Amino acid sequence: MQLGVAGLNAKATLGPAETVRLARRAEDLGYRSWWAGEHVVLPNPRVPPAPMEPTDPILDPLIHLAYVAAVTTVLELGTGIVILPQRNPLVLAKQVASLDVLSGGRLRLGIGAGYLEPELAALGVPMSERGSRTDEYLDAMDALWTQPRPSYAGRHVTFDQIDAYPRPIGLQIVVGGHSPAAFRRAVSRGNAWLGNGDTPDDLAGHLAGLARAASEVDRPARLGPLEINFQPLTPVTADDARRYADLGVDRLIVYPLPLEDPDDVESFLERHARLPQ
């Protein structure tokens, strides 16, 4: 089980000096991946289920990860997650391929359908379309990255007689979410799944959902085994880490909340680097 860290493109850890310091420290401590989340806009005033105050700063994950790529050498770089239906799939495909090439194939594109209606609405995405857009955009980007003469025809995106280089060189698709649709999407379209929760019991419930999805949809052989990424929302004990490993977690991604003091975050990273893996 590998260790990763999430969330450091926000609040007190997003500055250039803090990013360099913490990314290099994480790499030195043996962390294998670094994950950045996304909210393009936030409702003001804050309303449930918004996870942040509207005045809490958060950087665009791809720009943040490009910066981290330049100051590290081996850390995998993950979006955890990009809200896919809010993005133009062809523009995103170019950004993703560019970052994957510049990082030497270290990018892990974590995506989700989103859940925050005010954000989706502000970006012109009806809640009723977020799932269908997510599936189409994944398939359209895959066509652009893999087909010798890319084309795609769908309800939300259509193209033909175009191409885009460079192609990604090491990219993996990581599907996030806990709904039945997200589990099916992970099984049918993802190299990996990303979930979160408070305890190993939460993960066990999600794994049951993934098992049900695997009985409902086919998994293309080219995707290989589905990797399991889990992000606990609370500090992790040694016993928890052992149970996560026993449950089959490939990447355990710790989250150093509340992200108010870079020194506290560094101490959190040092403590969690000693977890059994």
Coordinates of C-alpha atoms in Angstrom, one line a residue:
M1 CA 0.0 0.0 0.0
Q2 CA 1.4 3.4 -1.1
L3 CA 0.9 6.6 0.8
G4 CA -0.3 9.8 -0.8
V5 CA -1.4 13.2 0.4
A6 CA -4.3 15.4 -0.7
G7 CA -5.7 18.9 -0.5
L8 CA -2.6 21.1 -0.4
N9 CA -3.7 23.3 -3.2
A10 CA -5.9 25.2 -0.8
K11 CA -5.9 27.6 2.1
A12 CA -2.6 28.2 4.0
T13 CA -0.6 25.6 1.9
L14 CA -1.2 27.0 -1.6
G15 CA 1.6 29.6 -1.8
P16 CA 4.7 29.0 -3.9
A17 CA 7.1 28.7 -1.1
E18 CA 4.8 26.4 0.9
T19 CA 4.1 24.2 -2.1
V20 CA 7.8 23.7 -2.8
R21 CA 8.6 23.0 0.8
L22 CA 5.8 20.5 1.4
A23 CA 6.0 18.7 -1.9
R24 CA 9.7 18.1 -1.6
R25 CA 9.2 17.1 2.1
A26 CA 6.5 14.6 1.1
E27 CA 8.7 13.1 -1.6
D28 CA 11.6 12.9 0.9
L29 CA 9.4 11.1 3.4
G30 CA 8.4 8.5 0.9
Y31 CA 5.0 9.6 -0.1
R32 CA 4.2 8.3 -3.6
S33 CA 1.4 10.6 -4.8
W34 CA 0.1 14.2 -4.4
W35 CA -3.6 15.0 -5.0
A36 CA -5.3 18.3 -5.7
G37 CA -9.0 19.0 -5.6
E38 CA -11.2 21.4 -7.4
H39 CA -13.9 23.9 -7.0
V40 CA -14.1 26.5 -9.7
V41 CA -16.7 28.6 -7.7
L42 CA -18.4 28.2 -4.4
P43 CA -21.8 29.3 -3.2
N44 CA -21.9 32.6 -1.3
P45 CA -23.4 32.5 1.3
R46 CA -22.2 28.9 2.0
V47 CA -25.0 26.3 1.8
P48 CA -24.9 22.6 2.3
P49 CA -23.2 20.5 1.0
A50 CA -20.5 23.1 0.1
P51 CA -17.3 21.8 1.7
M52 CA -15.6 25.2 2.0
E53 CA -16.4 28.8 2.8
P54 CA -16.7 31.0 -0.4
T55 CA -13.7 33.0 0.8
D56 CA -11.4 29.9 1.2
P57 CA -8.8 30.0 -1.5
I58 CA -8.2 26.9 -3.7
L59 CA -6.0 26.7 -6.8
D60 CA -6.9 25.1 -10.1
P61 CA -5.6 21.6 -9.7
L62 CA -3.9 21.3 -13.1
I63 CA -2.0 24.5 -12.7
H64 CA -1.0 23.6 -9.1
L65 CA 0.1 20.1 -10.3
A66 CA 2.2 21.6 -13.1
Y67 CA 4.0 23.6 -10.4
V68 CA 4.5 20.5 -8.2
A69 CA 5.8 18.5 -11.2
A70 CA 8.5 21.1 -11.7
V71 CA 9.9 20.8 -8.2
T72 CA 9.6 17.0 -7.7
T73 CA 10.9 14.0 -9.5
V74 CA 8.9 10.9 -8.6
L75 CA 5.7 11.9 -7.0
E76 CA 2.6 10.8 -8.9
L77 CA 0.4 13.9 -9.5
G78 CA -3.4 13.3 -9.1
T79 CA -6.5 15.4 -9.5
G80 CA -8.7 14.4 -6.7
I81 CA -10.9 15.4 -8.4
V82 CA -11.6 17.4 -11.5
I83 CA -15.4 18.0 -11.8
L84 CA -15.5 16.7 -15.4
P85 CA -18.9 17.9 -16.6
Q86 CA -17.8 21.5 -15.9
R87 CA -14.9 21.2 -18.3
N88 CA -14.7 21.3 -22.1
P89 CA -13.4 17.8 -22.8
L90 CA -11.2 18.8 -25.7
V91 CA -9.5 21.6 -23.9
L92 CA -9.1 19.4 -20.8
A93 CA -7.7 16.6 -23.0
K94 CA -5.0 18.9 -24.2
Q95 CA -4.2 20.2 -20.7
V96 CA -4.0 16.7 -19.4
A97 CA -1.7 15.4 -22.2
S98 CA 0.5 18.4 -21.8
L99 CA 1.0 17.9 -18.0
D100 CA 1.4 14.2 -18.4
V101 CA 4.2 14.7 -21.0
L102 CA 6.0 17.5 -19.0
S103 CA 5.8 15.4 -15.8
G104 CA 7.2 12.3 -17.4
G105 CA 4.0 10.3 -17.3
R106 CA 3.2 11.0 -13.6
L107 CA -0.3 12.3 -14.0
R108 CA -3.4 10.5 -12.6
L109 CA -6.6 12.2 -13.8
G110 CA -9.1 11.8 -11.0
I111 CA -12.6 12.8 -12.2
G112 CA -16.1 13.0 -10.8
A113 CA -19.6 14.1 -11.8
G114 CA -19.8 16.8 -9.1
Y115 CA -22.5 17.3 -6.5
L116 CA -22.6 21.0 -5.7
E117 CA -25.6 22.4 -7.7
P118 CA -24.8 26.1 -7.4
E119 CA -21.3 25.5 -8.9
L120 CA -22.7 23.3 -11.7
A121 CA -25.4 25.8 -12.5
A122 CA -23.0 28.7 -12.6
L123 CA -20.9 26.8 -15.2
G124 CA -24.0 26.0 -17.3
V125 CA -24.3 22.3 -16.4
P126 CA -27.8 21.0 -15.3
M127 CA -27.7 18.6 -12.4
S128 CA -29.7 16.2 -14.6
E129 CA -26.9 16.1 -17.2
R130 CA -23.9 15.7 -15.0
G131 CA -23.7 11.9 -15.3
S132 CA -24.3 11.7 -19.0
R133 CA -21.8 14.5 -19.6
T134 CA -19.2 12.8 -17.5
D135 CA -19.5 9.5 -19.4
E136 CA -19.5 11.2 -22.8
Y137 CA -16.5 13.4 -21.9
L138 CA -14.5 10.4 -20.7
D139 CA -15.2 8.5 -23.9
A140 CA -14.5 11.6 -26.1
M141 CA -11.2 12.2 -24.4
D142 CA -10.2 8.6 -24.7
A143 CA -11.0 8.8 -28.4
L144 CA -8.8 11.8 -28.9
W145 CA -5.9 10.2 -27.0
T146 CA -6.0 6.7 -28.5
Q147 CA -7.6 6.6 -31.9
P148 CA -5.4 6.9 -35.0
R149 CA -8.1 9.2 -36.6
P150 CA -10.1 10.5 -33.6
S151 CA -13.8 11.0 -33.9
Y152 CA -16.7 10.9 -31.5
A153 CA -20.4 11.5 -31.8
G154 CA -22.6 12.0 -28.8
R155 CA -25.3 14.1 -27.3
H156 CA -23.0 16.6 -25.6
V157 CA -19.8 16.5 -27.7
T158 CA -19.1 15.6 -31.4
F159 CA -16.0 15.9 -33.5
D160 CA -14.4 14.4 -36.6
Q161 CA -11.4 15.0 -38.9
I162 CA -9.3 16.5 -36.1
D163 CA -6.3 15.4 -34.1
A164 CA -4.2 16.5 -31.1
Y165 CA -0.6 15.8 -30.2
P166 CA 1.2 15.0 -28.0
R167 CA -0.6 12.1 -26.7
P168 CA -0.4 11.1 -23.0
I169 CA 2.5 8.8 -22.1
G170 CA 1.6 7.4 -18.7
L171 CA -1.8 8.7 -17.8
Q172 CA -4.3 6.8 -15.7
I173 CA -8.0 7.6 -15.3
V174 CA -9.2 7.6 -11.7
V175 CA -12.9 7.7 -11.2
G176 CA -14.2 9.2 -7.9
G177 CA -17.5 8.8 -6.2
H178 CA -19.7 6.6 -4.0
S179 CA -23.0 6.4 -6.0
P180 CA -24.0 3.3 -8.0
A181 CA -23.4 5.3 -11.2
A182 CA -19.9 6.2 -10.0
F183 CA -19.1 2.6 -9.1
R184 CA -20.2 1.5 -12.6
R185 CA -18.2 4.3 -14.2
A186 CA -15.1 3.2 -12.3
V187 CA -15.5 -0.4 -13.3
S188 CA -16.2 0.3 -17.0
R189 CA -14.0 3.3 -17.7
G190 CA -11.3 3.7 -14.9
N191 CA -7.9 2.4 -14.2
A192 CA -8.6 3.2 -10.6
W193 CA -11.3 4.3 -8.2
L194 CA -11.0 7.0 -5.6
G195 CA -13.3 7.3 -2.5
N196 CA -13.3 8.9 0.9
G197 CA -14.7 8.4 4.3
D198 CA -13.9 8.3 8.0
T199 CA -13.1 4.7 8.8
P200 CA -12.2 1.3 7.2
D201 CA -15.9 0.4 7.6
D202 CA -16.8 3.2 5.2
L203 CA -14.3 1.7 2.7
A204 CA -15.8 -1.7 3.2
G205 CA -19.2 -0.4 2.2
H206 CA -17.8 1.3 -0.9
L207 CA -16.0 -1.9 -1.9
A208 CA -19.3 -3.8 -1.7
G209 CA -20.8 -1.2 -4.1
L210 CA -17.9 -1.7 -6.5
A211 CA -18.4 -5.5 -6.4
R212 CA -22.1 -5.0 -7.3
A213 CA -21.1 -2.7 -10.2
A214 CA -18.7 -5.3 -11.4
S215 CA -21.6 -7.8 -11.7
E216 CA -23.6 -5.2 -13.7
V217 CA -21.1 -3.8 -16.3
D218 CA -18.2 -5.2 -18.3
R219 CA -14.7 -4.1 -17.6
P220 CA -12.5 -3.8 -20.7
A221 CA -9.4 -6.0 -20.5
R222 CA -7.1 -3.1 -21.5
L223 CA -7.9 -1.4 -18.2
G224 CA -6.4 -4.2 -16.1
P225 CA -7.3 -4.7 -12.4
L226 CA -9.1 -1.8 -10.8
E227 CA -6.8 0.0 -8.4
I228 CA -8.3 1.2 -5.1
N229 CA -7.5 4.6 -3.7
F230 CA -9.0 5.8 -0.5
Q231 CA -8.8 9.1 1.3
P232 CA -9.7 9.1 5.0
L233 CA -11.1 12.4 6.2
T234 CA -9.6 12.1 9.6
P235 CA -6.1 11.2 10.9
V236 CA -5.2 7.5 10.4
T237 CA -3.9 5.2 13.2
A238 CA -1.5 2.4 12.7
D239 CA -4.4 -0.1 13.2
D240 CA -6.5 1.7 10.7
A241 CA -3.7 1.6 8.2
R242 CA -3.3 -2.2 8.6
R243 CA -7.0 -2.7 8.0
Y244 CA -6.9 -0.5 4.9
A245 CA -4.1 -2.6 3.6
D246 CA -6.0 -5.8 4.4
L247 CA -9.0 -4.4 2.5
G248 CA -6.9 -4.1 -0.6
V249 CA -6.1 -0.4 -0.7
D250 CA -3.4 0.4 -3.3
R251 CA -3.0 4.1 -2.4
L252 CA -3.9 5.5 1.0
I253 CA -4.3 9.2 0.6
V254 CA -4.1 11.2 3.8
Y255 CA -5.7 14.6 4.2
P256 CA -3.9 17.1 6.6
L257 CA -6.9 19.2 7.6
P258 CA -7.6 21.9 8.6
L259 CA -4.8 23.3 6.3
E260 CA -4.4 26.4 8.5
D261 CA -0.7 26.2 9.3
P262 CA 2.0 24.8 7.0
D263 CA 4.1 23.7 10.0
D264 CA 1.2 21.7 11.3
V265 CA 0.8 20.1 7.9
E266 CA 4.5 19.2 7.8
S267 CA 4.2 17.6 11.2
F268 CA 1.1 15.6 10.0
L269 CA 3.1 14.3 7.0
E270 CA 5.9 13.3 9.2
R271 CA 3.6 11.4 11.6
H272 CA 1.7 9.6 8.9
A273 CA 4.9 8.7 7.0
R274 CA 5.5 6.2 9.8
L275 CA 2.2 4.3 9.2
P276 CA 2.5 0.6 8.3
Q277 CA 2.2 0.1 4.5

